[in-house]
Short mmCIF file of C-alpha atoms in Angstrom, two decimals:
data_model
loop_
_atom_site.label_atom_id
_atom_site.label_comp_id
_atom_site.label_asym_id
_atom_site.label_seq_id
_atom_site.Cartn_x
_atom_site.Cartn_y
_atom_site.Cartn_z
CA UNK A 185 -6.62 -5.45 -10.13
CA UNK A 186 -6.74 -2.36 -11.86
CA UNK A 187 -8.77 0.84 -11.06
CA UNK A 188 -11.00 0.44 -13.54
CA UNK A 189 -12.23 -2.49 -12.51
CA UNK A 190 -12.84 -1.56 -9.46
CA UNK A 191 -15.12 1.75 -10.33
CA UNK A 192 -17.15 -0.51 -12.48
CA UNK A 193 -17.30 -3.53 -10.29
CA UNK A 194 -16.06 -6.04 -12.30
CA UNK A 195 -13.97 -8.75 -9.93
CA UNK A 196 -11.18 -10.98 -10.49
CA UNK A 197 -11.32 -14.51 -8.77
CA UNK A 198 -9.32 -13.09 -6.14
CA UNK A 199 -11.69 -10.31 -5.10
CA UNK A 200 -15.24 -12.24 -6.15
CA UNK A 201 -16.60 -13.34 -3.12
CA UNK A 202 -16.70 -16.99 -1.89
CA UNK A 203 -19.77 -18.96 -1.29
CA UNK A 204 -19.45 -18.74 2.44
CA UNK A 205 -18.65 -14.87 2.40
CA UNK A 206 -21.97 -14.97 -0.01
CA UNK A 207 -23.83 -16.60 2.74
CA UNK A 208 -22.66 -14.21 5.44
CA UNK A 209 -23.86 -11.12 3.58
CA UNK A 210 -27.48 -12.79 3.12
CA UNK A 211 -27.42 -14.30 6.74
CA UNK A 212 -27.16 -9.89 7.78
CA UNK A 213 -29.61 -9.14 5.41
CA UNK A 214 -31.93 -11.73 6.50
CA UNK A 215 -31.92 -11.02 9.80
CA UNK A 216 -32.78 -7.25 8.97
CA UNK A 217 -35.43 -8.46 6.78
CA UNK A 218 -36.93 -10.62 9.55
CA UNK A 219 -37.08 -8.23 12.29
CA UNK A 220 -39.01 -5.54 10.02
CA UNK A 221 -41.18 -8.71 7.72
CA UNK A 222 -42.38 -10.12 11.42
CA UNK A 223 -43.11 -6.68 13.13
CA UNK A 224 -45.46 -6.65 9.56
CA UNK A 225 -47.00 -9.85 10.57
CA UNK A 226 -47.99 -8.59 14.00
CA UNK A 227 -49.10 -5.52 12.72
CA UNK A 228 -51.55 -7.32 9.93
CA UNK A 229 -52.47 -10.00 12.68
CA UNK A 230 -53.56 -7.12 15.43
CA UNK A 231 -55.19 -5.17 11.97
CA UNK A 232 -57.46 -8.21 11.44
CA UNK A 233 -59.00 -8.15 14.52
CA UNK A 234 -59.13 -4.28 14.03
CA UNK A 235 -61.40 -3.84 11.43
CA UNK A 236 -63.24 -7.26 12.38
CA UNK A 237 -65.54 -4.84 14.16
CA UNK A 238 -66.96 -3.85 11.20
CA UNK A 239 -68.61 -7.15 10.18
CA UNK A 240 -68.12 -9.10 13.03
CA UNK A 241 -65.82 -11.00 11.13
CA UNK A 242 -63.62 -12.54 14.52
CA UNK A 243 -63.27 -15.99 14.07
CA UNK A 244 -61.64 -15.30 10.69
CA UNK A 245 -59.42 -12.77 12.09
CA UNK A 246 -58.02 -15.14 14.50
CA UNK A 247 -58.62 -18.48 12.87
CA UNK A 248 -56.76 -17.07 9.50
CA UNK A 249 -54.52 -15.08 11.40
CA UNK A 250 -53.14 -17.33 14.04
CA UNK A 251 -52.64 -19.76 11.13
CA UNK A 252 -50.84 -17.61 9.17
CA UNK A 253 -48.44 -16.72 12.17
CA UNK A 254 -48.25 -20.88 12.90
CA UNK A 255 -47.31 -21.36 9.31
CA UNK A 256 -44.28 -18.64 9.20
CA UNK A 257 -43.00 -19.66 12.78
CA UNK A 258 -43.27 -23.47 11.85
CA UNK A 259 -41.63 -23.67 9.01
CA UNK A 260 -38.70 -20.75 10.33
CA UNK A 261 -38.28 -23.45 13.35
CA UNK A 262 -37.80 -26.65 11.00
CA UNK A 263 -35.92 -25.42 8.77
CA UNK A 264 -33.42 -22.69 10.06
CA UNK A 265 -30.77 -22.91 7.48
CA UNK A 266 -33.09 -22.64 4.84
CA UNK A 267 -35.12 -19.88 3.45
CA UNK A 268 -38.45 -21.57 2.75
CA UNK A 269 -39.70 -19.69 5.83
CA UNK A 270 -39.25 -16.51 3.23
CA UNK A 271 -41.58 -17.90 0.67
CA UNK A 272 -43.93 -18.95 3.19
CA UNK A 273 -43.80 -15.24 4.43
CA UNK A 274 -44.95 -14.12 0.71
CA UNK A 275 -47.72 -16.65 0.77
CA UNK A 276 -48.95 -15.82 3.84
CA UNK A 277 -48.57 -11.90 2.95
CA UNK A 278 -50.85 -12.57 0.12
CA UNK A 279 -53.67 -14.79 2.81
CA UNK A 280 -53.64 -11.72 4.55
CA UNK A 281 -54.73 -9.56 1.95
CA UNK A 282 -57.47 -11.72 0.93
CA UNK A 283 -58.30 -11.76 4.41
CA UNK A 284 -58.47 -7.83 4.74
CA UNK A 285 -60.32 -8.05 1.59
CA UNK A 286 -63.20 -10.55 2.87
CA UNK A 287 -63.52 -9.26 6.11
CA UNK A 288 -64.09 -5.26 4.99
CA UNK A 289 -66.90 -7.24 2.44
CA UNK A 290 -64.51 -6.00 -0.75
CA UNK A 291 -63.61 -2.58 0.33
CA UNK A 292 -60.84 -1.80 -2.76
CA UNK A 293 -58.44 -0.13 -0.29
CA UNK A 294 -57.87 -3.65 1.24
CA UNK A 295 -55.97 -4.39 -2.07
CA UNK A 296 -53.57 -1.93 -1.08
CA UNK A 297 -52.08 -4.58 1.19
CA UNK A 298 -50.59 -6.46 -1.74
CA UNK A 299 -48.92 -3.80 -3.23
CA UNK A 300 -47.94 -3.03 1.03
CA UNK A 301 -46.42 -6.84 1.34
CA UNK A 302 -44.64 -6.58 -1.94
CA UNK A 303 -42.83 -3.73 -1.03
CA UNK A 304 -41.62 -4.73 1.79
CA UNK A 305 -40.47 -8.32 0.37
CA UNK A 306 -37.68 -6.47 -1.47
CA UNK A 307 -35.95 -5.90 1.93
CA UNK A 308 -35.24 -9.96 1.17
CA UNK A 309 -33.21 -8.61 -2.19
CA UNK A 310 -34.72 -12.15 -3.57
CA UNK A 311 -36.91 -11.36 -6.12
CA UNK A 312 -38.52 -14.99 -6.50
CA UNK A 313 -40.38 -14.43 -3.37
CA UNK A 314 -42.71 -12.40 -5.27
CA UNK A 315 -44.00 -15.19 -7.38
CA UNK A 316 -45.68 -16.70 -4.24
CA UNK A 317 -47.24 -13.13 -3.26
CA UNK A 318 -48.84 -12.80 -6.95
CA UNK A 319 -49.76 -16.18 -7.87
CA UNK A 320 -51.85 -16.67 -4.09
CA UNK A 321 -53.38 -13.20 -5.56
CA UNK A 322 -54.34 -14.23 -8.57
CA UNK A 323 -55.93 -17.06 -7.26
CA UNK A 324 -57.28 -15.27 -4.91
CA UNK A 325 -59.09 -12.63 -7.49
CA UNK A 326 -59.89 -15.13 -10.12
CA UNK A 327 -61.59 -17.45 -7.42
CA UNK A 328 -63.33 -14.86 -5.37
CA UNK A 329 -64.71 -13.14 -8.18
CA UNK A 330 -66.31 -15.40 -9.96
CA UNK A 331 -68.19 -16.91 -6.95
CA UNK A 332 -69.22 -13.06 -6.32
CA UNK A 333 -69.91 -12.75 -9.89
CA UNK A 334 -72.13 -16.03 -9.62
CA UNK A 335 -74.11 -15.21 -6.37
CA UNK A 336 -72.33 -16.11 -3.61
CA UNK A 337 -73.56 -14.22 -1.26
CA UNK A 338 -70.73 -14.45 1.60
CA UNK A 339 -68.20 -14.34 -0.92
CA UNK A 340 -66.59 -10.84 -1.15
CA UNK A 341 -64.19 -9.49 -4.04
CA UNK A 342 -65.39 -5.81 -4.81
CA UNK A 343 -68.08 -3.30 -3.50
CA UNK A 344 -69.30 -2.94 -6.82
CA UNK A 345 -72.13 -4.82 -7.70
CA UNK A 346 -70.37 -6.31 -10.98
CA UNK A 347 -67.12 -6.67 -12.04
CA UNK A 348 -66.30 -6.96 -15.66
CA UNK A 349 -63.40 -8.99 -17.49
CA UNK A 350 -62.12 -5.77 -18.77
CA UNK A 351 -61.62 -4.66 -14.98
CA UNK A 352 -60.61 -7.41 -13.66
CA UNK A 353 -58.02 -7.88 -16.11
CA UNK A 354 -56.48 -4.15 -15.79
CA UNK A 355 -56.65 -4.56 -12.14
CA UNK A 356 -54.63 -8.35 -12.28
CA UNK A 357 -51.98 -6.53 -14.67
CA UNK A 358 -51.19 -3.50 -12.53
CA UNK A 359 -50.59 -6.12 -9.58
CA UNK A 360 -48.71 -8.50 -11.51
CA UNK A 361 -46.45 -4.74 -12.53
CA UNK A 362 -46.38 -3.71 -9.05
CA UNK A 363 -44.92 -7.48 -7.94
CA UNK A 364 -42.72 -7.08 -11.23
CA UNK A 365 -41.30 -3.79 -10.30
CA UNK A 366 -40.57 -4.97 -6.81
CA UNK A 367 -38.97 -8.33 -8.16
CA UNK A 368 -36.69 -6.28 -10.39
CA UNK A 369 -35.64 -3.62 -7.44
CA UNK A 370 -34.65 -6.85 -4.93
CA UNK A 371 -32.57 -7.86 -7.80
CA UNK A 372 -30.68 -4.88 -8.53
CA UNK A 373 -30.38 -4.33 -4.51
CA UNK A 374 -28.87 -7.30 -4.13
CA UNK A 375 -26.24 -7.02 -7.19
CA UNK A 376 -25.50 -3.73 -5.51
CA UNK A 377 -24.92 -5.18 -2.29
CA UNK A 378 -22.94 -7.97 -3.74
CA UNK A 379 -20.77 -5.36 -5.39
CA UNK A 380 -20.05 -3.21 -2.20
CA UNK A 381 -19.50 -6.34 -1.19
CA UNK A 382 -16.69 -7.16 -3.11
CA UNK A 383 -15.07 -3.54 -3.42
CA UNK A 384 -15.18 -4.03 0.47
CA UNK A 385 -13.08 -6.82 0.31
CA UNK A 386 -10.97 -5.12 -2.08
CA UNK A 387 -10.46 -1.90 -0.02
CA UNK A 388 -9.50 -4.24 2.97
CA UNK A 389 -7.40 -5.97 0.49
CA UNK A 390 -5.54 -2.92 -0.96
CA UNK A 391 -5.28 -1.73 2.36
CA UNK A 392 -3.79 -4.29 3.42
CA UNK A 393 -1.23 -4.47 0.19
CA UNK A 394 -0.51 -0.68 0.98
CA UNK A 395 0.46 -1.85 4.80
CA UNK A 396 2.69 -3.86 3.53
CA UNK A 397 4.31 -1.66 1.51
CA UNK A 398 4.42 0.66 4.24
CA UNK A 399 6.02 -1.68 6.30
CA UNK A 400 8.64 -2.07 3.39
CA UNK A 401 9.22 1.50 2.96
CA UNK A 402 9.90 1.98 6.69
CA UNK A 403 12.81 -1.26 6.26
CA UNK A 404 13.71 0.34 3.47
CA UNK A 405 14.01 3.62 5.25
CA UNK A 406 15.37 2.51 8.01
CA UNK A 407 18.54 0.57 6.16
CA UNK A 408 18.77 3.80 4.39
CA UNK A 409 19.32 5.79 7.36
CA UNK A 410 21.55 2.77 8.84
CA UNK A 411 23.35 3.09 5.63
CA UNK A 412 23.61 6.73 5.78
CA UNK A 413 25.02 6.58 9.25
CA UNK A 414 27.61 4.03 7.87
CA UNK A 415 28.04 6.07 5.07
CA UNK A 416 29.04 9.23 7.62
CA UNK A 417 30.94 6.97 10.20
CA UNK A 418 33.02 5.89 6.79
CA UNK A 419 33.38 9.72 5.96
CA UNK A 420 34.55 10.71 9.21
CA UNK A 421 37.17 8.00 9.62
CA UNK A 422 38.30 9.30 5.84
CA UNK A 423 38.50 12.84 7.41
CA UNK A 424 40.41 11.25 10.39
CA UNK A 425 43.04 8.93 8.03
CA UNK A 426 42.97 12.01 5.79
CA UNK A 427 44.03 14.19 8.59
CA UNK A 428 46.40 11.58 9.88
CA UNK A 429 47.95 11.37 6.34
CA UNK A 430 48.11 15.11 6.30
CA UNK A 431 50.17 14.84 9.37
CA UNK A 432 52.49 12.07 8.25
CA UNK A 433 52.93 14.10 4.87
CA UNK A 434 54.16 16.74 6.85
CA UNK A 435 56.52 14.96 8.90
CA UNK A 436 57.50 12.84 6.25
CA UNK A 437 58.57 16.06 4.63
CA UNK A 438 60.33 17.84 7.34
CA UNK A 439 62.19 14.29 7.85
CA UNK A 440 63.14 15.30 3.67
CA UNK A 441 64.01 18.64 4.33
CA UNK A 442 65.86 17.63 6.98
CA UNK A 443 67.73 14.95 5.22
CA UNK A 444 68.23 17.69 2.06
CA UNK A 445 69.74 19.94 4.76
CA UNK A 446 72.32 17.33 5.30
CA UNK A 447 72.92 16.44 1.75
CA UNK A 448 73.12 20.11 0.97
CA UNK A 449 75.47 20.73 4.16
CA UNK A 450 77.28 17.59 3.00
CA UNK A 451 77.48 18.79 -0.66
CA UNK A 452 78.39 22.54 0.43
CA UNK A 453 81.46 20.81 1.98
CA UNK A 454 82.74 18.73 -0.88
CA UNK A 455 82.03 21.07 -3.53
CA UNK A 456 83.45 24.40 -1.79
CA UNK A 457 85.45 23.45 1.61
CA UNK A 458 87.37 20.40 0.28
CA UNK A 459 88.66 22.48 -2.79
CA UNK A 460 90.99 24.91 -0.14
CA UNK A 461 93.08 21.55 1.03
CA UNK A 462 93.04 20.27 -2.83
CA UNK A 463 94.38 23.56 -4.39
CA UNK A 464 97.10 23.61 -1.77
CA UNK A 465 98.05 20.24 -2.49
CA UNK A 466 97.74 21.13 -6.31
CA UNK A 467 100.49 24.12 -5.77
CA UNK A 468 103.03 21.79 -3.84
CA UNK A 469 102.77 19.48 -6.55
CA UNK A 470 103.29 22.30 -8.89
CA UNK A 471 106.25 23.55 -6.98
CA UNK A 472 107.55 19.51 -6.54
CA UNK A 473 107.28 19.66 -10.43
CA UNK A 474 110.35 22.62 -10.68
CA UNK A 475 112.84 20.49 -7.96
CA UNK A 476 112.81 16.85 -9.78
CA UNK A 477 116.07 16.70 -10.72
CA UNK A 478 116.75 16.47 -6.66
CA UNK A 479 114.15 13.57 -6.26
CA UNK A 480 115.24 10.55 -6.07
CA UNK A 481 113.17 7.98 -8.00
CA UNK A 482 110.92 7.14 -5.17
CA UNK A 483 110.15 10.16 -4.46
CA UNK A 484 109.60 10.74 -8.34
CA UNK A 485 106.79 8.05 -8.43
CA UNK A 486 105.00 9.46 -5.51
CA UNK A 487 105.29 12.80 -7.32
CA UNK A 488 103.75 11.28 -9.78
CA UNK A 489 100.81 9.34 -8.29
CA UNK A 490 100.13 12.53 -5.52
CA UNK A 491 99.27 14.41 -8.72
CA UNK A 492 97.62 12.04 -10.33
CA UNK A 493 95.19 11.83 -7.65
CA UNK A 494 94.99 15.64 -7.04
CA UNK A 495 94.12 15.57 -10.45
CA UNK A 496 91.34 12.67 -10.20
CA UNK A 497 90.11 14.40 -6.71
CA UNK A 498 89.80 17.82 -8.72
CA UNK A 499 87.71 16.34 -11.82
CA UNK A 500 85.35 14.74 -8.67
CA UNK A 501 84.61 18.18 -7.02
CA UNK A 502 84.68 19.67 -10.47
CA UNK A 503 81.65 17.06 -11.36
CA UNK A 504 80.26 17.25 -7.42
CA UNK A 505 79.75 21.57 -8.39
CA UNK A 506 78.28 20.93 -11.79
CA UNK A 507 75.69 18.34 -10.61
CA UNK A 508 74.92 21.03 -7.43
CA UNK A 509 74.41 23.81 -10.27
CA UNK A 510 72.37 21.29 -12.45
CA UNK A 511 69.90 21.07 -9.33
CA UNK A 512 69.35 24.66 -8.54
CA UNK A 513 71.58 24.66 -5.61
CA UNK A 514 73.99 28.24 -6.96
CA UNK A 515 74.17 30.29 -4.10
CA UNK A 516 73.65 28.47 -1.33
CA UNK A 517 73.79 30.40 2.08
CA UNK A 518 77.24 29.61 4.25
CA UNK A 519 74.58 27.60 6.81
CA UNK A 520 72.37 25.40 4.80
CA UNK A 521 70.23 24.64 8.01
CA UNK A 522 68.63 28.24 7.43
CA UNK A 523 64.98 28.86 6.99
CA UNK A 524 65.66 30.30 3.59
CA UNK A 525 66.71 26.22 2.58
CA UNK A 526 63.72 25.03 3.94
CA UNK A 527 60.89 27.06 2.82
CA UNK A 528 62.82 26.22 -0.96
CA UNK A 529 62.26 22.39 0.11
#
């Protein structure tokens, strides 16, 4: 639902209330209604016999008014899931009235009473119980004043001695507008209530949406932080394979250097220690080379071939000390385990 629909009241079927949640809201504001509509009924009944000291006027006060409490009891007893009882209420506001009316012999303040009852009807929000209320009065008015009006003498309306249709019509109206007024205002009440009604149940309901997605957000938070602590577990084993790598690069490299010290110990020995023996050999040969005409054959061909390989085993060294110059190895120290060799590697 959106939140302009629920500043200007206007429900889905979700949030419109149900027929039993309807019933609950009229069952509270019945029972309010009762409470204050029956202390009214005592109040008129004991007011009856108040002012029947006036005229002497005490059977009616009882007789009329213990009927009039019979009738509203009765009928709130036999039927107590209904609300008849309500429109008996507004009828037997109305008897009251006339009551007040006959027993202070017209006095116009007793008319007050109706405009009292219908007042205090609207506390029903059920505006049809007004039709009960004015249509008992008008009855009452039409009936009462034209017996006055005729010469009935225990028949009382109005203090004035005559009563025109002129008066008697203004004075119907305004009643029928005060009962109108009222009737309207129990209507509008009761929308209203209906209403705050329903944005109850859609605060509860919102609320109750917003729990949940509370209780999401926390999950959600909490695999988060479970994810972050994976997340830093992972990071820390990287910094601990990272430092173990570091370490294993390094030894992997001093096991290099070490092997380049041999290679370069190795090579330092073929290119430049091997060469003394070869060049001796190479000068024997040479010297062999001026005494041949001594040698016998044999020892000829072994001239031969002990050249030949000085010869071969000089190219070799000769290739062995260009490759070592090729690689940036000129000038190696006389030990090629020295520091100097390994901070180069």
């Amino acid at each position: 639902m959106s939140t302009s629909a629920f500043y200007t009241g206007k429900m889905s079927g979700s949030q419109a209330l149900s027929e039993s949640e309807l019933k609950e809201i009229k069952k509270d504001i019945f029972l309010f209604a009762d409470k204050v509509n029956e202390g009214l009924l005592f109040a008129m009944f004991i007011f009856g016999i108040f002012i029947a000291f006036f005229y002497d006027t005490w059977l009616v006060a009882f007789a009329v008014g213990s009927l009039c409490l019979a009738a509203y009891y009765i009928s709130k007893k036999m039927l107590p899931e209904s609300d008849i009882y309500q429109y008996v209420l507004s009828g037997v506001s109305a008897i009251f009235a006339a009551q007040f009316i006959y027993q202070m012999h017209g006095m116009a303040e007793m008319h007050f009473w109706v405009f009292i009852c219908s007042t205090i009807l609207i506390i029903y929000q059920n505006w049809k119980l007004q039709i009960p209320l004015i249509a008992i009065v008008v009855v009452h008015h039409a009936s009462f004043a034209y017996l006055q009006f005729v010469g009935y003498k225990e028949i009382y309306f109005t203090q004035l001695d005559y009563m025109d249709l002129t008066t008697f019509i203004f004075h119907g109206v305004l009643a029928a507008c005060v009962c109108a007024v009222a009737a309207y205002w129990s209507h509008i009440i009761y929308k209203r209530t209906v209403q705050d009604a329903e944005n109850l149940k859609l605060q509860l309901l919102l609320k109750t949406e917003l729990q949940e997605k509370n209780e999401e957000l926390t999950a959600s938070e909490e695999e988060l932080r479970a994810s972050q602590e994976e997340l830093m577990a992972s990071q820390e084993e990287l910094t601990q394979i990272n430092e173990n790598l570091n370490d294993l690069v390094k030894e992997r490299t001093l096991t290099i250097i070490d092997q380049n010290k041999k290679f370069v110990h190795h090579a330092f020995i073929n290119a430049h220690k091997v060469r003394s023996p070869l060049a001796r050999i190479q000068g024997l040969v040479n010297l062999l080379s001026y005494e041949t005409h001594r040698l016998s054959d044999d020892a000829l061909e072994i001239h031969r071939l002990l050249k030949a390989s000085s010869i071969e085993l000089d190219d070799i060294l000769h290739e062995v000390k260009v490759n070592l110059d090729a690689a940036e190895y000129k000038g190696l120290p006389e030990d090629p385990f020295s520091d100097d060799l390994v901070k180069q590697a």
